[in-house]
Short mmCIF file of N, CA and C and ligand atoms in Angstrom, two decimals:
data_model
loop_
_atom_site.label_atom_id
_atom_site.label_comp_id
_atom_site.label_asym_id
_atom_site.label_seq_id
_atom_site.Cartn_x
_atom_site.Cartn_y
_atom_site.Cartn_z
N MET A 13 68.83 113.67 97.76
CA MET A 13 67.62 112.87 97.53
C MET A 13 67.98 111.61 96.73
N THR A 14 67.60 110.45 97.23
CA THR A 14 67.88 109.21 96.50
C THR A 14 66.90 109.04 95.34
N ASP A 15 67.22 108.11 94.44
CA ASP A 15 66.31 107.83 93.32
C ASP A 15 64.94 107.40 93.83
N LEU A 16 64.95 106.60 94.90
CA LEU A 16 63.69 106.11 95.46
C LEU A 16 62.87 107.27 96.04
N GLU A 17 63.53 108.14 96.77
CA GLU A 17 62.84 109.31 97.34
C GLU A 17 62.27 110.18 96.22
N PHE A 18 63.04 110.31 95.14
CA PHE A 18 62.58 111.11 94.00
C PHE A 18 61.33 110.46 93.40
N GLU A 19 61.38 109.16 93.18
CA GLU A 19 60.24 108.46 92.57
C GLU A 19 59.01 108.52 93.48
N GLU A 20 59.24 108.49 94.78
CA GLU A 20 58.11 108.48 95.71
C GLU A 20 57.38 109.81 95.80
N LEU A 21 57.94 110.84 95.21
CA LEU A 21 57.24 112.12 95.17
C LEU A 21 55.97 112.03 94.33
N CYS A 22 55.99 111.16 93.33
CA CYS A 22 54.88 111.05 92.38
C CYS A 22 53.59 110.64 93.10
N ILE A 23 52.53 111.40 92.85
CA ILE A 23 51.23 111.07 93.47
C ILE A 23 50.36 110.25 92.52
N ARG A 24 50.92 109.87 91.37
CA ARG A 24 50.27 108.98 90.42
C ARG A 24 48.94 109.53 89.91
N CYS A 25 48.97 110.81 89.61
CA CYS A 25 47.77 111.43 89.03
C CYS A 25 47.66 111.11 87.54
N GLY A 26 48.78 110.79 86.91
CA GLY A 26 48.78 110.45 85.49
C GLY A 26 48.73 111.65 84.57
N GLY A 27 48.79 112.84 85.13
CA GLY A 27 48.68 114.04 84.30
C GLY A 27 49.76 114.13 83.23
N CYS A 28 50.97 113.71 83.56
CA CYS A 28 52.07 113.78 82.59
C CYS A 28 51.88 112.76 81.47
N CYS A 29 50.96 111.84 81.64
CA CYS A 29 50.64 110.84 80.61
C CYS A 29 49.30 111.14 79.95
N GLY A 30 48.73 112.32 80.26
CA GLY A 30 47.51 112.76 79.60
C GLY A 30 46.21 112.41 80.31
N SER A 31 46.27 112.08 81.58
CA SER A 31 45.05 111.63 82.27
C SER A 31 43.97 112.71 82.37
N PHE A 32 44.37 113.99 82.27
CA PHE A 32 43.38 115.07 82.41
C PHE A 32 42.91 115.64 81.07
N ASP A 33 43.51 115.19 79.97
CA ASP A 33 43.17 115.85 78.70
C ASP A 33 42.27 115.01 77.79
N GLY A 34 41.80 113.89 78.27
CA GLY A 34 40.85 113.09 77.49
C GLY A 34 41.50 112.26 76.40
N ASN A 35 42.82 112.32 76.28
CA ASN A 35 43.50 111.54 75.25
C ASN A 35 44.84 111.04 75.81
N PRO A 36 44.77 110.20 76.83
CA PRO A 36 46.00 109.75 77.50
C PRO A 36 46.77 108.74 76.67
N CYS A 37 47.98 108.47 77.13
CA CYS A 37 48.79 107.41 76.55
C CYS A 37 48.04 106.08 76.64
N GLU A 38 48.17 105.29 75.59
CA GLU A 38 47.45 104.00 75.57
C GLU A 38 47.95 103.04 76.65
N HIS A 39 49.09 103.33 77.24
CA HIS A 39 49.63 102.43 78.26
C HIS A 39 49.26 102.85 79.68
N LEU A 40 48.53 103.93 79.82
CA LEU A 40 48.15 104.40 81.15
C LEU A 40 47.00 103.55 81.70
N ARG A 41 47.15 103.12 82.93
CA ARG A 41 46.13 102.29 83.60
C ARG A 41 45.81 102.89 84.96
N ARG A 42 44.70 102.46 85.53
CA ARG A 42 44.36 102.83 86.91
C ARG A 42 44.21 101.58 87.75
N ASP A 43 44.70 101.66 88.99
CA ASP A 43 44.53 100.52 89.89
C ASP A 43 43.17 100.61 90.59
N GLU A 44 42.93 99.71 91.51
CA GLU A 44 41.62 99.65 92.17
C GLU A 44 41.31 100.89 93.01
N LYS A 45 42.37 101.65 93.36
CA LYS A 45 42.17 102.90 94.11
C LYS A 45 42.05 104.11 93.21
N GLY A 46 42.13 103.88 91.91
CA GLY A 46 42.04 105.00 90.96
C GLY A 46 43.37 105.67 90.68
N LEU A 47 44.44 105.12 91.24
CA LEU A 47 45.76 105.70 91.00
C LEU A 47 46.33 105.19 89.68
N CYS A 48 47.02 106.09 89.00
CA CYS A 48 47.55 105.74 87.68
C CYS A 48 48.86 104.95 87.78
N TYR A 49 49.05 104.09 86.82
CA TYR A 49 50.34 103.42 86.66
C TYR A 49 50.55 103.13 85.18
N CYS A 50 51.81 102.86 84.86
CA CYS A 50 52.18 102.59 83.48
C CYS A 50 52.26 101.08 83.27
N ALA A 51 51.55 100.59 82.26
CA ALA A 51 51.52 99.15 82.00
C ALA A 51 52.84 98.63 81.46
N ILE A 52 53.72 99.54 80.99
CA ILE A 52 55.01 99.10 80.42
C ILE A 52 56.15 99.84 81.10
N TYR A 53 56.02 100.07 82.39
CA TYR A 53 56.91 100.98 83.12
C TYR A 53 58.40 100.75 82.82
N GLU A 54 58.84 99.51 82.82
CA GLU A 54 60.27 99.24 82.63
C GLU A 54 60.76 99.62 81.23
N ASN A 55 59.85 99.68 80.29
CA ASN A 55 60.21 99.98 78.89
C ASN A 55 59.49 101.23 78.38
N ARG A 56 59.20 102.15 79.26
CA ARG A 56 58.30 103.24 78.92
C ARG A 56 58.89 104.31 78.00
N PHE A 57 60.20 104.55 78.06
CA PHE A 57 60.75 105.68 77.32
C PHE A 57 60.75 105.42 75.82
N GLY A 58 60.39 106.46 75.06
CA GLY A 58 60.34 106.34 73.61
C GLY A 58 58.96 106.73 73.09
N TRP A 59 58.71 106.39 71.83
CA TRP A 59 57.48 106.82 71.17
C TRP A 59 56.36 105.81 71.37
N HIS A 60 55.20 106.37 71.70
CA HIS A 60 53.99 105.55 71.88
C HIS A 60 52.83 106.28 71.23
N LYS A 61 51.64 105.73 71.40
CA LYS A 61 50.43 106.36 70.87
C LYS A 61 49.48 106.69 72.03
N THR A 62 48.69 107.72 71.81
CA THR A 62 47.60 107.98 72.75
C THR A 62 46.42 107.08 72.37
N VAL A 63 45.37 107.13 73.16
CA VAL A 63 44.21 106.27 72.86
C VAL A 63 43.55 106.64 71.53
N SER A 64 43.72 107.92 71.10
CA SER A 64 43.18 108.30 69.79
C SER A 64 44.26 108.25 68.71
N ARG A 65 45.36 107.57 68.99
CA ARG A 65 46.42 107.26 68.03
C ARG A 65 47.31 108.45 67.67
N ARG A 66 47.35 109.47 68.53
CA ARG A 66 48.32 110.55 68.33
C ARG A 66 49.67 110.08 68.83
N GLU A 67 50.77 110.54 68.17
CA GLU A 67 52.11 110.18 68.61
C GLU A 67 52.43 110.90 69.92
N LEU A 68 53.11 110.20 70.81
CA LEU A 68 53.46 110.75 72.12
C LEU A 68 54.82 110.20 72.50
N GLU A 69 55.74 111.10 72.91
CA GLU A 69 57.05 110.63 73.34
C GLU A 69 57.12 110.61 74.86
N CYS A 70 57.46 109.48 75.41
CA CYS A 70 57.60 109.34 76.85
C CYS A 70 59.06 109.63 77.23
N VAL A 71 59.25 110.61 78.10
CA VAL A 71 60.60 111.00 78.54
C VAL A 71 60.64 111.03 80.06
N PRO A 72 61.82 111.01 80.66
CA PRO A 72 61.91 111.11 82.12
C PRO A 72 61.23 112.39 82.62
N ILE A 73 60.61 112.31 83.76
CA ILE A 73 59.83 113.44 84.27
C ILE A 73 60.68 114.69 84.40
N ILE A 74 61.95 114.53 84.74
CA ILE A 74 62.81 115.71 84.92
C ILE A 74 62.95 116.47 83.60
N GLU A 75 62.89 115.76 82.48
CA GLU A 75 62.92 116.42 81.16
C GLU A 75 61.56 117.02 80.81
N LYS A 76 60.53 116.40 81.30
CA LYS A 76 59.18 116.84 80.96
C LYS A 76 58.76 118.10 81.69
N LEU A 77 59.49 118.45 82.75
CA LEU A 77 59.10 119.59 83.56
C LEU A 77 59.12 120.92 82.81
N THR A 78 59.84 120.96 81.69
CA THR A 78 59.86 122.19 80.90
C THR A 78 58.62 122.30 80.01
N GLU A 79 57.85 121.22 79.91
CA GLU A 79 56.63 121.23 79.09
C GLU A 79 55.43 121.68 79.93
N GLU A 80 54.34 121.94 79.23
CA GLU A 80 53.09 122.27 79.91
C GLU A 80 52.08 121.20 79.55
N TRP A 81 51.20 120.87 80.49
CA TRP A 81 50.12 119.93 80.19
C TRP A 81 48.92 120.25 81.06
N ILE A 82 47.77 119.78 80.63
CA ILE A 82 46.54 120.02 81.38
C ILE A 82 46.64 119.34 82.73
N GLY A 83 46.38 120.08 83.78
CA GLY A 83 46.44 119.52 85.13
C GLY A 83 47.83 119.52 85.73
N GLU A 84 48.75 120.24 85.12
CA GLU A 84 50.14 120.21 85.60
C GLU A 84 50.28 120.75 87.01
N HIS A 85 49.35 121.60 87.44
CA HIS A 85 49.43 122.17 88.80
C HIS A 85 49.34 121.08 89.87
N VAL A 86 48.81 119.91 89.49
CA VAL A 86 48.68 118.80 90.44
C VAL A 86 50.01 118.07 90.63
N CYS A 87 50.88 118.13 89.64
CA CYS A 87 52.10 117.33 89.64
C CYS A 87 53.03 117.69 90.81
N ALA A 88 53.42 116.70 91.56
CA ALA A 88 54.29 116.91 92.71
C ALA A 88 55.65 117.46 92.30
N TYR A 89 56.14 117.07 91.14
CA TYR A 89 57.45 117.54 90.69
C TYR A 89 57.37 118.98 90.23
N LYS A 90 56.31 119.32 89.51
CA LYS A 90 56.12 120.71 89.11
C LYS A 90 56.03 121.59 90.35
N ARG A 91 55.29 121.12 91.33
CA ARG A 91 55.09 121.92 92.54
C ARG A 91 56.39 122.09 93.32
N LYS A 92 57.18 121.03 93.37
CA LYS A 92 58.41 121.08 94.17
C LYS A 92 59.52 121.85 93.45
N PHE A 93 59.72 121.54 92.16
CA PHE A 93 60.91 122.07 91.50
C PHE A 93 60.67 123.41 90.83
N GLU A 94 59.44 123.75 90.54
CA GLU A 94 59.22 125.06 89.92
C GLU A 94 59.08 126.15 90.95
N LYS A 95 58.90 125.77 92.21
CA LYS A 95 58.83 126.76 93.27
C LYS A 95 60.22 127.23 93.66
N ASN A 96 61.23 126.33 93.44
CA ASN A 96 62.59 126.62 93.92
C ASN A 96 63.38 127.43 92.89
S1 LIG B 111 54.55 104.93 78.38
FE1 LIG B 111 55.12 106.86 79.36
S2 LIG B 111 53.48 108.29 78.80
FE2 LIG B 111 52.72 106.19 78.44
S3 LIG B 111 51.66 105.62 80.36
FE3 LIG B 111 53.77 104.87 80.47
S4 LIG B 111 54.88 106.51 81.58
FE4 LIG B 111 52.96 107.40 80.80
S1 LIG B 112 51.99 114.49 86.64
FE1 LIG B 112 53.63 114.37 88.16
S2 LIG B 112 52.68 113.57 90.03
FE2 LIG B 112 51.29 113.14 88.30
S3 LIG B 112 51.85 111.07 87.59
FE3 LIG B 112 53.04 112.52 86.38
S4 LIG B 112 54.97 112.73 87.48
FE4 LIG B 112 53.51 111.82 88.90
#
């Protein structure tokens, strides 16, 4: 699987950025179709704040798969890699 194919698995639900828990990362945005994107994508890794100012560390999704979050059942990576 190429890097591009890996990235294209994402359905842009934003769950890994807190879109389902009412306190998402302050950099999470939605486009006109309601799909999530990161406003600082190229510089996303590291410490940020949620909209209610809680600390949040942004890490590559492959590292985040060991964590749990609200709505994780929607995540394409969780679905693909935790089944195998
Ligand atoms: S910085 Fe990380 S956690 Fe915040 S919106 Fe961007 S990708 Fe999501
Ligand atoms: S939870 Fe998974 S599918 Fe949803 S935006 Fe994050 S990486 Fe993409």
